Coordinates of C-alpha atoms in Angstrom, one line a residue:
M169 CA 29.6 -7.1 41.8
D170 CA 32.9 -5.7 40.6
L171 CA 36.4 -7.0 40.2
D172 CA 37.4 -6.2 43.8
D173 CA 34.4 -8.1 45.1
I174 CA 35.2 -11.1 43.0
L175 CA 38.9 -11.1 44.1
A176 CA 37.8 -10.8 47.7
L177 CA 35.4 -13.6 47.3
A178 CA 38.0 -15.8 45.7
A179 CA 40.6 -15.1 48.4
D180 CA 38.2 -15.7 51.4
P181 CA 37.8 -19.5 51.9
T182 CA 34.6 -18.9 53.9
P183 CA 32.3 -16.5 51.9
T184 CA 29.1 -15.4 53.5
S185 CA 25.7 -16.6 52.2
F186 CA 25.1 -13.1 50.9
E187 CA 28.4 -13.2 48.9
L188 CA 27.6 -16.6 47.6
A189 CA 24.2 -15.4 46.4
R190 CA 25.8 -12.5 44.6
A191 CA 28.3 -14.8 43.0
R192 CA 25.6 -17.3 42.0
R193 CA 23.6 -14.6 40.4
A194 CA 26.7 -13.3 38.5
A195 CA 27.5 -16.9 37.4
D196 CA 23.9 -17.4 36.2
Q197 CA 24.1 -14.2 34.1
I198 CA 27.5 -15.3 32.7
L199 CA 26.2 -18.8 31.7
K200 CA 23.1 -17.3 30.1
R201 CA 25.1 -14.8 28.1
Y202 CA 27.5 -17.6 27.0
A203 CA 24.5 -19.8 25.9
D204 CA 22.9 -16.9 24.0
A205 CA 26.2 -16.1 22.3
T206 CA 26.8 -19.8 21.4
A207 CA 23.2 -20.1 20.0
E208 CA 23.8 -17.1 17.8
R209 CA 27.2 -18.4 16.7
L210 CA 29.0 -15.4 18.0
D211 CA 32.8 -15.4 18.6
V212 CA 33.3 -15.5 22.4
V213 CA 36.5 -15.3 24.5
G214 CA 38.1 -18.7 24.3
D215 CA 39.2 -19.1 27.8
V216 CA 35.8 -18.5 29.4
D217 CA 34.7 -21.8 30.8
P218 CA 30.9 -22.3 30.3
S219 CA 30.7 -24.4 33.4
D220 CA 29.3 -23.1 36.7
P221 CA 32.4 -21.4 38.5
L222 CA 31.0 -22.4 41.9
T223 CA 30.8 -26.1 41.4
T224 CA 34.6 -26.8 41.5
V225 CA 37.4 -26.2 44.0
A226 CA 39.9 -25.3 41.3
D227 CA 41.3 -21.8 41.0
E228 CA 38.5 -19.9 39.2
V229 CA 39.8 -16.4 39.7
T230 CA 41.1 -15.9 36.2
R231 CA 37.9 -17.4 34.6
I232 CA 35.5 -15.4 36.8
V233 CA 37.4 -12.1 36.3
R234 CA 37.5 -12.6 32.5
A235 CA 33.8 -13.5 32.5
A236 CA 32.8 -10.5 34.6
Q237 CA 34.7 -8.3 32.2
L238 CA 32.8 -9.9 29.4
A239 CA 29.4 -9.6 31.0
K240 CA 29.7 -5.9 32.0
L241 CA 26.9 -6.1 34.6
G242 CA 26.2 -3.6 37.2
S243 CA 25.1 -4.5 40.7
V244 CA 23.1 -2.7 43.4
T245 CA 23.0 -4.0 47.0
W246 CA 20.6 -2.9 49.8
L247 CA 20.8 -4.2 53.4
A248 CA 17.6 -4.1 55.3
D249 CA 19.1 -3.8 58.8
T250 CA 21.2 -0.8 58.1
G251 CA 19.4 0.7 55.1
E252 CA 22.7 1.0 53.4
L253 CA 22.8 0.9 49.6
T254 CA 25.9 0.3 47.5
W255 CA 26.6 -0.2 43.9
T256 CA 29.5 -1.4 41.9
D257 CA 31.8 0.6 39.6
E258 CA 30.2 -1.0 36.6
M259 CA 26.8 0.4 37.8
S260 CA 28.4 3.9 38.1
L261 CA 29.4 3.6 34.4
I262 CA 25.9 2.5 33.4
L263 CA 24.6 5.6 35.1
G264 CA 27.1 7.7 33.2
R265 CA 29.4 8.5 36.2
P266 CA 33.0 7.7 36.9
P267 CA 33.4 5.2 39.7
G268 CA 33.4 7.0 43.1
A269 CA 32.0 10.3 41.7
V270 CA 28.7 9.9 43.4
R271 CA 28.0 8.4 46.9
P272 CA 25.6 5.6 46.4
S273 CA 22.2 6.1 48.1
I274 CA 18.5 5.3 47.5
D275 CA 17.9 9.0 46.6
A276 CA 20.8 9.1 44.1
L277 CA 19.5 5.8 42.5
F278 CA 15.9 7.0 42.1
A279 CA 17.1 10.4 40.9
A280 CA 18.8 8.7 38.0
I281 CA 15.7 6.7 37.1
H282 CA 13.4 8.3 34.5
P283 CA 10.5 10.0 36.3
A284 CA 8.0 8.1 34.2
D285 CA 9.5 4.8 35.3
A286 CA 10.3 5.5 38.9
I287 CA 7.0 4.1 40.3
K288 CA 7.4 1.0 38.1
A289 CA 11.0 0.4 39.5
H290 CA 9.8 0.9 43.1
R291 CA 6.9 -1.5 42.7
A292 CA 9.2 -4.2 41.3
A293 CA 11.5 -3.9 44.3
V294 CA 8.6 -4.0 46.7
R295 CA 7.1 -7.0 44.9
A296 CA 10.4 -8.9 45.1
W297 CA 10.7 -8.2 48.9
V298 CA 7.1 -9.1 49.7
N299 CA 6.9 -12.2 47.6
G300 CA 10.5 -13.3 48.2
S301 CA 10.9 -14.1 44.5
V302 CA 13.0 -12.9 41.7
T303 CA 11.5 -9.9 39.8
E304 CA 12.6 -8.5 36.5
T305 CA 11.9 -5.0 35.2
T306 CA 13.1 -2.8 32.4
C307 CA 13.2 1.0 32.9
R308 CA 15.0 4.1 31.6
V309 CA 17.8 5.9 33.4
I310 CA 18.9 9.5 32.7
R311 CA 22.7 9.7 32.6
H312 CA 24.7 12.6 33.9
D313 CA 25.1 14.0 30.3
G314 CA 21.3 14.0 29.8
T315 CA 21.1 11.0 27.5
T316 CA 18.6 8.2 28.2
R317 CA 19.5 4.5 28.4
Y318 CA 17.3 1.4 28.9
V319 CA 18.4 -0.9 31.7
H320 CA 17.2 -4.3 32.6
G321 CA 17.3 -5.3 36.3
V322 CA 17.0 -8.7 38.0
I323 CA 15.9 -8.0 41.6
E324 CA 16.5 -10.8 44.1
V325 CA 15.9 -11.1 47.8
V326 CA 18.8 -12.7 49.8
A327 CA 17.8 -14.7 52.9
G328 CA 20.1 -15.9 55.7
D329 CA 19.7 -18.7 58.2
G330 CA 16.0 -19.4 59.0
H331 CA 15.2 -18.0 55.6
R332 CA 14.8 -14.5 57.0
P333 CA 15.4 -11.9 54.2
Y334 CA 18.1 -9.4 55.0
G335 CA 18.8 -7.7 51.7
I336 CA 18.1 -7.1 48.1
V337 CA 20.6 -7.5 45.2
A338 CA 19.8 -6.1 41.7
T339 CA 21.9 -7.1 38.8
V340 CA 21.6 -4.4 36.1
E341 CA 22.5 -4.5 32.4
D342 CA 22.4 -1.8 29.8
V343 CA 19.9 -3.1 27.2
T344 CA 19.4 0.0 25.2
E345 CA 20.2 -1.6 21.8
L346 CA 18.1 -4.7 22.6
E347 CA 15.2 -2.6 23.8
L348 CA 15.2 -0.3 20.8
A349 CA 15.3 -3.3 18.5
R350 CA 12.3 -4.8 20.4
Q351 CA 10.4 -1.6 20.1
E352 CA 11.1 -1.4 16.4
R353 CA 9.8 -5.0 16.0
D354 CA 6.7 -4.1 17.9
R355 CA 6.2 -1.0 15.9
L356 CA 6.5 -2.8 12.6
A357 CA 4.1 -5.5 13.8
R358 CA 1.5 -2.8 14.8
R359 CA 2.1 -1.1 11.5
R360 CA 1.4 -4.3 9.6
Q361 CA -1.8 -4.7 11.5
T362 CA -3.0 -1.1 11.2
V363 CA -1.9 0.0 7.8
Q364 CA -4.8 0.5 5.5
A365 CA -5.4 -2.3 3.1
E366 CA -5.4 -1.4 -0.6
P367 CA -8.9 -0.4 -1.7
P368 CA -10.8 -3.3 -3.3
H369 CA -10.2 -3.7 -7.1
A370 CA -13.4 -5.6 -7.8
D371 CA -16.9 -4.2 -7.8
P372 CA -18.9 -6.3 -5.2
V373 CA -21.9 -6.8 -7.5
T374 CA -20.4 -7.5 -10.9
G375 CA -16.9 -8.7 -10.0
L376 CA -15.4 -6.3 -12.6
L377 CA -12.9 -3.6 -11.9
T378 CA -14.3 -0.7 -9.9
R379 CA -14.8 2.6 -11.6
I380 CA -11.7 4.1 -9.9
R381 CA -9.5 1.1 -10.7
F382 CA -10.8 0.9 -14.3
T383 CA -10.1 4.6 -14.8
D384 CA -6.5 4.0 -13.6
E385 CA -6.1 1.3 -16.1
V386 CA -7.3 3.5 -18.9
E387 CA -4.9 6.2 -17.8
R388 CA -2.0 3.7 -17.9
A389 CA -3.1 2.5 -21.4
L390 CA -3.1 6.1 -22.7
R391 CA 0.6 6.4 -21.7
A392 CA 1.5 3.1 -23.3
G393 CA 0.2 3.1 -26.8
T394 CA -2.9 3.1 -29.0
G395 CA -6.2 1.3 -28.6
A396 CA -9.9 1.8 -28.1
L397 CA -12.4 2.2 -25.2
L398 CA -15.9 0.8 -25.4
V399 CA -18.7 1.8 -23.0
V400 CA -21.8 -0.4 -23.1
A401 CA -25.0 0.9 -21.6
T402 CA -27.8 -1.5 -20.8
E403 CA -31.4 -1.2 -19.8
M404 CA -33.5 -4.1 -18.4
V405 CA -36.4 -5.4 -20.4
G406 CA -38.7 -7.2 -18.0
P407 CA -40.7 -6.9 -14.8
A408 CA -39.7 -4.1 -12.5
E409 CA -39.6 -6.4 -9.5
A410 CA -36.7 -8.5 -11.0
D411 CA -33.4 -8.5 -9.1
G412 CA -31.4 -5.7 -10.7
S413 CA -28.2 -6.7 -8.9
A414 CA -28.4 -10.3 -10.1
L415 CA -29.0 -9.1 -13.7
S416 CA -26.0 -6.7 -13.5
A417 CA -23.8 -9.6 -12.3
A418 CA -25.1 -11.8 -15.2
V419 CA -24.5 -9.1 -17.8
A420 CA -21.0 -8.5 -16.5
A421 CA -20.1 -12.2 -16.7
F422 CA -21.5 -12.4 -20.2
V423 CA -19.4 -9.4 -21.4
M424 CA -16.3 -10.9 -19.9
Q425 CA -17.0 -14.1 -21.7
V426 CA -17.6 -12.4 -25.1
A427 CA -14.7 -9.9 -24.8
K428 CA -11.4 -11.0 -26.2
R429 CA -8.7 -12.3 -23.8
G430 CA -6.5 -9.4 -22.8
D431 CA -9.3 -6.9 -22.8
L432 CA -10.0 -5.2 -19.4
C433 CA -13.5 -4.8 -18.2
G434 CA -14.8 -2.5 -15.5
V435 CA -17.8 -0.6 -14.1
V436 CA -18.2 2.9 -15.5
G437 CA -21.6 3.9 -14.1
Y438 CA -25.0 2.5 -13.3
G439 CA -25.8 0.1 -16.1
E440 CA -22.6 1.0 -17.9
L441 CA -19.6 -1.3 -18.4
G442 CA -16.3 -0.4 -19.9
V443 CA -14.1 -2.6 -22.1
L444 CA -10.5 -1.4 -22.7
M445 CA -9.0 -2.8 -26.0
H446 CA -5.4 -1.9 -25.9
D447 CA -3.2 -2.2 -29.0
T448 CA -6.3 -2.7 -31.2
P449 CA -6.9 -0.9 -34.5
L450 CA -10.1 1.0 -34.9
R451 CA -11.6 -1.4 -37.5
A452 CA -10.9 -4.4 -35.3
A453 CA -12.1 -2.7 -32.2
T454 CA -15.4 -1.6 -33.9
A455 CA -16.1 -5.1 -35.1
R456 CA -15.4 -6.5 -31.6
A457 CA -17.5 -3.8 -29.9
R458 CA -20.5 -4.4 -32.3
A459 CA -20.3 -8.1 -31.6
I460 CA -20.4 -7.5 -27.9
V461 CA -23.5 -5.2 -28.1
E462 CA -25.3 -7.5 -30.5
A463 CA -24.6 -10.5 -28.4
L464 CA -26.0 -8.7 -25.3
R465 CA -29.2 -7.8 -27.2
G466 CA -29.7 -11.4 -28.3
Q467 CA -29.0 -13.0 -24.9
S468 CA -31.6 -13.8 -22.3
F469 CA -30.7 -13.9 -18.6
V470 CA -32.4 -15.9 -15.8
T471 CA -32.5 -14.3 -12.4
G472 CA -34.7 -16.0 -9.8
R473 CA -38.1 -16.7 -11.4
H474 CA -37.6 -14.2 -14.2
R475 CA -36.2 -14.5 -17.7
L476 CA -34.9 -11.1 -18.7
R477 CA -33.4 -9.4 -21.7
V478 CA -31.5 -6.2 -22.0
D479 CA -31.4 -3.4 -24.5
A480 CA -27.8 -2.3 -25.1
W481 CA -26.0 0.5 -26.9
G482 CA -22.3 0.9 -27.4
G483 CA -20.0 3.9 -27.6
L484 CA -16.4 3.5 -28.9
V485 CA -13.5 6.0 -29.0
R486 CA -10.1 5.4 -30.4
Y487 CA -7.0 6.8 -28.6
L488 CA -3.4 7.4 -29.4
A489 CA -0.5 7.5 -27.0
N490 CA 0.1 11.0 -25.5
D491 CA -2.6 12.6 -27.6
G492 CA -3.5 14.9 -24.7
A493 CA -6.7 13.2 -23.6
S494 CA -7.2 11.9 -20.1
S495 CA -9.0 8.7 -18.9
F496 CA -11.9 10.9 -17.8
D497 CA -12.0 12.5 -21.3
L498 CA -12.1 9.1 -23.0
I499 CA -14.9 7.8 -20.7
I500 CA -17.0 11.0 -21.3
D501 CA -16.5 10.6 -25.1
A502 CA -17.5 6.9 -25.1
E503 CA -20.6 7.8 -23.0
S504 CA -21.5 10.5 -25.5
A505 CA -21.0 8.0 -28.3
W506 CA -23.5 5.4 -26.9
R507 CA -26.0 8.2 -26.3
R508 CA -25.6 9.2 -29.9
A509 CA -26.2 5.6 -30.9
K510 CA -29.4 5.5 -28.8
E511 CA -30.6 8.7 -30.4
T512 CA -30.0 7.5 -33.9
G513 CA -31.3 3.9 -33.4
E514 CA -27.9 2.3 -33.9
S515 CA -26.4 -0.4 -31.7
L516 CA -22.9 1.3 -31.8
H517 CA -21.4 4.7 -32.5
A518 CA -17.6 5.0 -32.9
W519 CA -15.4 8.1 -32.7
P520 CA -12.1 7.9 -34.6
Q521 CA -10.4 10.1 -32.0
P522 CA -11.2 11.9 -28.7
A523 CA -13.4 15.0 -29.0
P524 CA -11.9 18.5 -28.8
A525 CA -11.7 19.7 -25.2
D526 CA -14.0 22.7 -25.7
E527 CA -16.6 20.5 -27.5
R528 CA -16.5 17.9 -24.7
A529 CA -16.9 20.5 -22.0
E530 CA -19.8 22.1 -23.8
T531 CA -21.5 18.7 -24.2
C532 CA -21.1 18.1 -20.4
R533 CA -22.4 21.5 -19.6
T534 CA -25.4 21.0 -21.8
R535 CA -26.1 17.7 -20.1
V536 CA -25.9 19.1 -16.6
R537 CA -28.0 22.2 -17.4
A538 CA -30.6 20.0 -19.1
A539 CA -30.9 17.8 -16.0
V540 CA -31.3 20.9 -13.8
A541 CA -33.8 22.5 -16.0
G542 CA -35.8 19.3 -16.4
N543 CA -35.6 18.4 -12.7
G544 CA -33.6 15.4 -13.5
F545 CA -33.0 14.6 -9.9
T546 CA -34.8 13.1 -7.0
L547 CA -34.2 13.3 -3.2
Y548 CA -33.8 10.5 -0.8
T549 CA -33.8 10.5 3.0
Q550 CA -31.6 8.6 5.4
P551 CA -32.2 8.7 9.2
I552 CA -29.6 9.8 11.7
L553 CA -29.5 8.5 15.2
D554 CA -28.8 10.8 18.2
L555 CA -26.7 8.6 20.5
R556 CA -27.3 10.9 23.4
L557 CA -31.1 10.2 23.2
N558 CA -30.9 6.8 21.4
Q559 CA -33.5 8.3 19.1
I560 CA -33.7 9.3 15.4
T561 CA -33.7 13.0 15.5
R562 CA -32.5 13.9 12.0
Q563 CA -32.9 12.9 8.4
E564 CA -30.2 13.4 5.8
I565 CA -31.5 14.2 2.3
L566 CA -29.4 12.7 -0.5
L567 CA -29.4 13.8 -4.1
R568 CA -29.9 11.1 -6.8
P569 CA -29.7 11.9 -10.5
L570 CA -32.1 10.1 -12.8
N571 CA -30.8 7.9 -15.6
E572 CA -32.2 7.6 -19.2
A573 CA -35.0 5.4 -17.9
G574 CA -35.9 7.8 -15.1
E575 CA -34.4 5.6 -12.4
P576 CA -32.4 7.1 -9.5
V577 CA -28.7 6.2 -9.7
S578 CA -25.5 6.9 -7.7
P579 CA -24.6 10.6 -8.0
S580 CA -20.8 10.1 -8.2
P581 CA -20.3 9.9 -12.0
F582 CA -22.8 12.7 -12.8
L583 CA -21.5 15.1 -10.1
D584 CA -17.9 14.3 -11.2
I585 CA -18.8 15.6 -14.6
A586 CA -20.5 18.7 -13.1
E587 CA -17.5 19.5 -11.0
R588 CA -15.1 19.3 -13.9
V589 CA -17.1 21.7 -16.0
D590 CA -17.8 24.1 -13.1
E591 CA -21.5 23.4 -13.1
M592 CA -21.8 22.4 -9.4
P593 CA -23.1 25.9 -8.4
V594 CA -26.1 25.4 -10.6
I595 CA -26.9 22.1 -8.9
D596 CA -26.3 23.5 -5.5
R597 CA -28.7 26.4 -6.1
W598 CA -31.3 23.8 -7.3
V599 CA -30.9 22.0 -4.0
L600 CA -30.9 25.2 -2.0
D601 CA -34.2 26.4 -3.6
R602 CA -36.0 23.2 -2.7
T603 CA -34.4 23.0 0.7
M604 CA -35.8 26.4 1.8
D605 CA -39.2 25.4 0.4
L606 CA -38.9 22.1 2.4
I607 CA -38.0 24.0 5.6
A608 CA -40.9 26.4 5.1
Q609 CA -43.3 23.5 4.9
G610 CA -41.8 21.6 7.9
P611 CA -42.2 22.2 11.6
P612 CA -40.4 25.3 13.0
T613 CA -38.4 23.2 15.5
S614 CA -36.7 21.1 12.8
H615 CA -33.0 21.5 12.0
Y616 CA -31.6 21.1 8.5
Q617 CA -28.1 20.6 7.1
V618 CA -27.2 21.6 3.6
N619 CA -24.0 20.4 2.0
L620 CA -22.3 22.9 -0.4
N621 CA -19.7 21.9 -3.0
A622 CA -16.3 23.6 -3.1
R623 CA -17.1 25.2 -6.5
S624 CA -20.1 26.9 -5.1
L625 CA -18.1 28.7 -2.5
D626 CA -16.2 30.5 -5.3
D627 CA -19.5 32.3 -6.2
P628 CA -19.4 35.7 -4.5
D629 CA -23.2 35.9 -4.8
L630 CA -23.9 32.7 -2.9
L631 CA -24.2 34.3 0.5
G632 CA -26.6 36.9 -0.8
H633 CA -28.7 34.2 -2.6
V634 CA -29.0 32.3 0.7
C635 CA -30.1 35.4 2.5
D636 CA -32.7 36.1 -0.2
L637 CA -34.1 32.6 0.0
M638 CA -34.4 32.7 3.8
D639 CA -36.3 36.0 3.5
Q640 CA -38.5 34.6 0.7
Y641 CA -39.4 31.5 2.6
R642 CA -39.3 33.0 6.1
V643 CA -36.8 30.5 7.3
D644 CA -35.2 30.9 10.7
P645 CA -31.4 30.8 10.2
R646 CA -31.1 28.8 13.4
Q647 CA -32.7 25.9 11.7
V648 CA -29.9 25.6 9.1
T649 CA -26.4 24.2 9.2
F650 CA -24.3 24.4 6.1
E651 CA -21.8 21.5 5.4
I652 CA -18.6 22.2 3.6
T653 CA -15.8 19.7 2.9
E654 CA -12.1 20.2 3.5
T655 CA -11.6 20.3 -0.2
A656 CA -13.7 23.5 -0.3
I657 CA -11.5 25.1 2.3
I658 CA -8.3 24.1 0.6
G659 CA -9.4 25.3 -2.8
S660 CA -11.2 28.4 -1.7
R661 CA -9.9 29.3 1.8
V662 CA -10.6 33.0 1.6
Q663 CA -14.1 32.5 0.0
A664 CA -14.9 29.7 2.4
L665 CA -14.0 31.8 5.4
T666 CA -16.0 34.7 4.1
F667 CA -19.0 32.5 3.6
A668 CA -18.6 30.8 7.0
N669 CA -18.4 34.1 8.8
G670 CA -21.4 35.4 6.8
I671 CA -23.7 32.6 7.6
R672 CA -22.6 32.6 11.3
E673 CA -23.6 36.3 11.4
L674 CA -27.0 35.3 10.0
G675 CA -27.4 32.8 12.8
C676 CA -26.7 29.6 10.8
Q677 CA -24.2 26.9 11.9
L678 CA -21.3 25.3 10.1
A679 CA -20.3 21.6 9.7
L680 CA -17.1 20.1 8.3
D681 CA -17.8 17.0 6.2
D682 CA -15.5 14.0 5.4
F683 CA -13.2 15.0 8.3
G684 CA -9.8 13.3 8.5
T685 CA -9.2 12.6 4.8
G686 CA -7.3 15.8 4.0
Y687 CA -3.9 17.2 4.9
S688 CA -4.6 19.7 7.6
S689 CA -8.1 19.2 8.9
F690 CA -7.0 19.9 12.5
S691 CA -6.0 23.5 11.7
Y692 CA -9.5 24.2 10.3
L693 CA -11.1 23.4 13.6
R694 CA -9.2 26.3 15.1
S695 CA -9.6 28.8 12.2
F696 CA -13.2 28.0 11.1
P697 CA -16.3 28.4 13.3
I698 CA -17.2 24.6 13.0
D699 CA -20.1 23.3 15.0
L700 CA -20.3 19.7 13.8
V701 CA -17.6 17.3 12.4
K702 CA -18.7 14.4 10.3
I703 CA -16.0 11.7 10.6
D704 CA -15.3 10.2 7.2
G705 CA -16.9 6.8 6.7
E706 CA -13.6 5.4 5.7
F707 CA -12.6 5.3 9.3
I708 CA -16.0 3.9 10.5
V709 CA -16.9 1.1 8.0
D710 CA -14.5 -1.5 9.4
I711 CA -13.6 0.1 12.8
R712 CA -14.3 -3.0 14.8
N713 CA -11.5 -4.8 13.0
S714 CA -9.1 -1.9 12.7
P715 CA -7.0 -0.9 15.7
A716 CA -5.8 2.1 13.7
A717 CA -9.3 3.4 13.0
R718 CA -10.3 2.9 16.6
T719 CA -7.3 4.9 17.8
M720 CA -7.9 7.7 15.3
V721 CA -11.7 8.0 15.9
G722 CA -11.2 8.0 19.7
S723 CA -8.7 10.8 19.4
L724 CA -10.8 12.8 17.0
V725 CA -13.9 12.6 19.2
E726 CA -11.9 13.5 22.3
M727 CA -10.4 16.5 20.6
C728 CA -13.7 17.7 19.2
R729 CA -15.4 17.4 22.6
A730 CA -12.7 19.5 24.2
L731 CA -13.3 22.1 21.5
G732 CA -17.0 22.1 21.9
I733 CA -17.7 20.4 18.5
L734 CA -20.3 17.8 17.9
T735 CA -19.4 14.6 16.0
A736 CA -21.2 12.4 13.6
A737 CA -20.1 9.0 12.1
E738 CA -21.2 7.7 8.7
Y739 CA -21.3 4.1 7.3
V740 CA -22.3 2.4 10.5
K741 CA -23.1 -1.2 9.6
D742 CA -24.2 -2.9 12.8
D743 CA -25.3 -2.5 16.5
A744 CA -21.8 -3.5 17.8
T745 CA -20.3 -0.5 15.9
I746 CA -23.0 1.8 17.3
D747 CA -22.1 0.6 20.9
L748 CA -18.4 1.1 20.2
L749 CA -19.0 4.7 18.9
R750 CA -21.3 5.5 21.8
G751 CA -18.5 4.5 24.1
Y752 CA -16.1 6.9 22.4
G753 CA -18.7 9.7 22.9
V754 CA -19.8 10.2 19.2
D755 CA -23.0 12.2 19.1
F756 CA -24.7 11.0 15.9
V757 CA -24.5 8.0 13.7
Q758 CA -26.0 7.0 10.3
G759 CA -25.7 4.0 8.0
E760 CA -27.0 0.6 7.4
A761 CA -27.6 -0.2 11.1
V762 CA -29.8 2.9 11.5
G763 CA -31.6 3.0 8.1
M764 CA -30.9 3.0 4.4
P765 CA -31.8 5.8 2.1
R766 CA -35.4 5.8 0.8
P767 CA -37.5 8.1 -1.4
I768 CA -38.3 11.4 0.3
A769 CA -42.0 10.8 -0.1
G770 CA -41.8 8.1 2.5
A771 CA -39.8 10.1 5.1
P772 CA -41.6 11.0 8.3
R773 CA -42.1 14.6 9.1
S774 CA -42.8 15.5 12.7
A775 CA -41.9 18.1 15.2
E776 CA -39.5 15.6 16.8
Q777 CA -37.4 15.3 13.7
S778 CA -34.9 17.4 11.8
I779 CA -33.6 16.9 8.3
V780 CA -30.0 16.9 7.2
L781 CA -29.7 17.8 3.5
E782 CA -26.5 16.7 1.9
L783 CA -25.5 16.9 -1.8
A784 CA -23.2 13.9 -1.7
V785 CA -20.3 13.9 -4.2
R786 CA -19.6 10.2 -3.6
G787 CA -21.9 7.3 -4.2
L788 CA -23.7 5.8 -1.2

């Protein structure tokens, strides 16, 4: 409805019902916009009367004209009897055309509507006509200059005498700014729901800072000033069936109670607690550390039906601001110190300063090589469920270092040390030797996966060593899949590609582990001969409560399927997650819902099973 229509309506004392309906709709829009402006305390034109302009007999031409100019609404009219479609000059401007430049028609109108929204707009008009009700819709229009605008239309059917509909009137408004603002609000709301929460700071068993968070705090303290780091190692004295987790929690609570207020406590490793004493002189730190260790040795802990004691040793190292040592260096030195205390029968050994870098590296190498030479590892198995068969068809073999008491522990701290001193190839070869022996003893139909560390791929003799082992144990290469991480590809792309092509020529397969955690994983699927992708457990562990994780996993699986790549998901906690992943088309799952790791001696070995061997860098 444009200015000419309004003037004609005002001049004609007997307007038609169609014109009255158009005027009523324009009046409703004007009143709504006035109410919105008033609610938002905006400055509006003073002589615009907020009353309904059709309820009085007074001269309303001035008010209506000024209100129409303020509203800037476009209008489209369609008459059923003639099929004629017309629109106002304001509608032409909304479509990016000067008034009169385009002859109004249904074809011209739908040609201006964005192709993706054309069906939506057509359905809204049909729904209004069939139901005889007002229908609203928002869609995009493409203007003559190629720009896109969002418009909101109120579609209304006009009926004559006898309530027979004879036309449709759509009032159209450019709502681009409002729509973009709404989309931004929706985007921010989705982002608040889907952004990954900060990793937990507290260890779930002890309640102390996690190893990662505690290491960050040590790093921050190194930059801020002087102090000392204490690492306390404990061993349980009591029956083996006692609850180790309950004892760990009790020991942690006791250390927190004995430590001075202001000291930070955290988990360093299995049976190892760290106490960071910032701004503390060596003599005071030594006295406090000795008191903590002696108090632990003299304390008894009740867990369930058992009264337990612990043996404890402490290692202390003093640090200075900007002395060149890292948080990792300090932790290694403190661990070396408590081992020295245990060897000498002391309760505490203290270093006045961090060890020289070469001496520390040699100590770490010696420790790793001694573990390899003395078979200081054990292997665990964890079942893998084939979702296509709903049957366990694989077993993943996990490496577990043995601690001072000969107990298997999380591999993360030990393997972190091995990586930093370039000793991972030695461990990987230890695993490879036993894997090939395992394959030779197993059924010929089994399939095995071996995970190789990034450092190992730098070894130019690795491929030859694999070939020699397969010849020695008469292993069919088709039984073996090698897993490499994206870290290995980033650090050794040329070597990784050489190894990948080499084992493919042998007849082995290749898997990409921890997929999705790096910077350019997708490109590797194209450039490397990948047969299996293991989706990182970080996306799986809470997928039921994370819309972002569901979206990403669904997209990853769909992409891998299109590329002919199998998918596996780790850290599956329950049956509901299994059902969700099965719906996405994931091929394999493993985790708590399928089966926890157990000693290899108890793992079933049959022709129906295959074994996945993975040297896990992270703790499970």
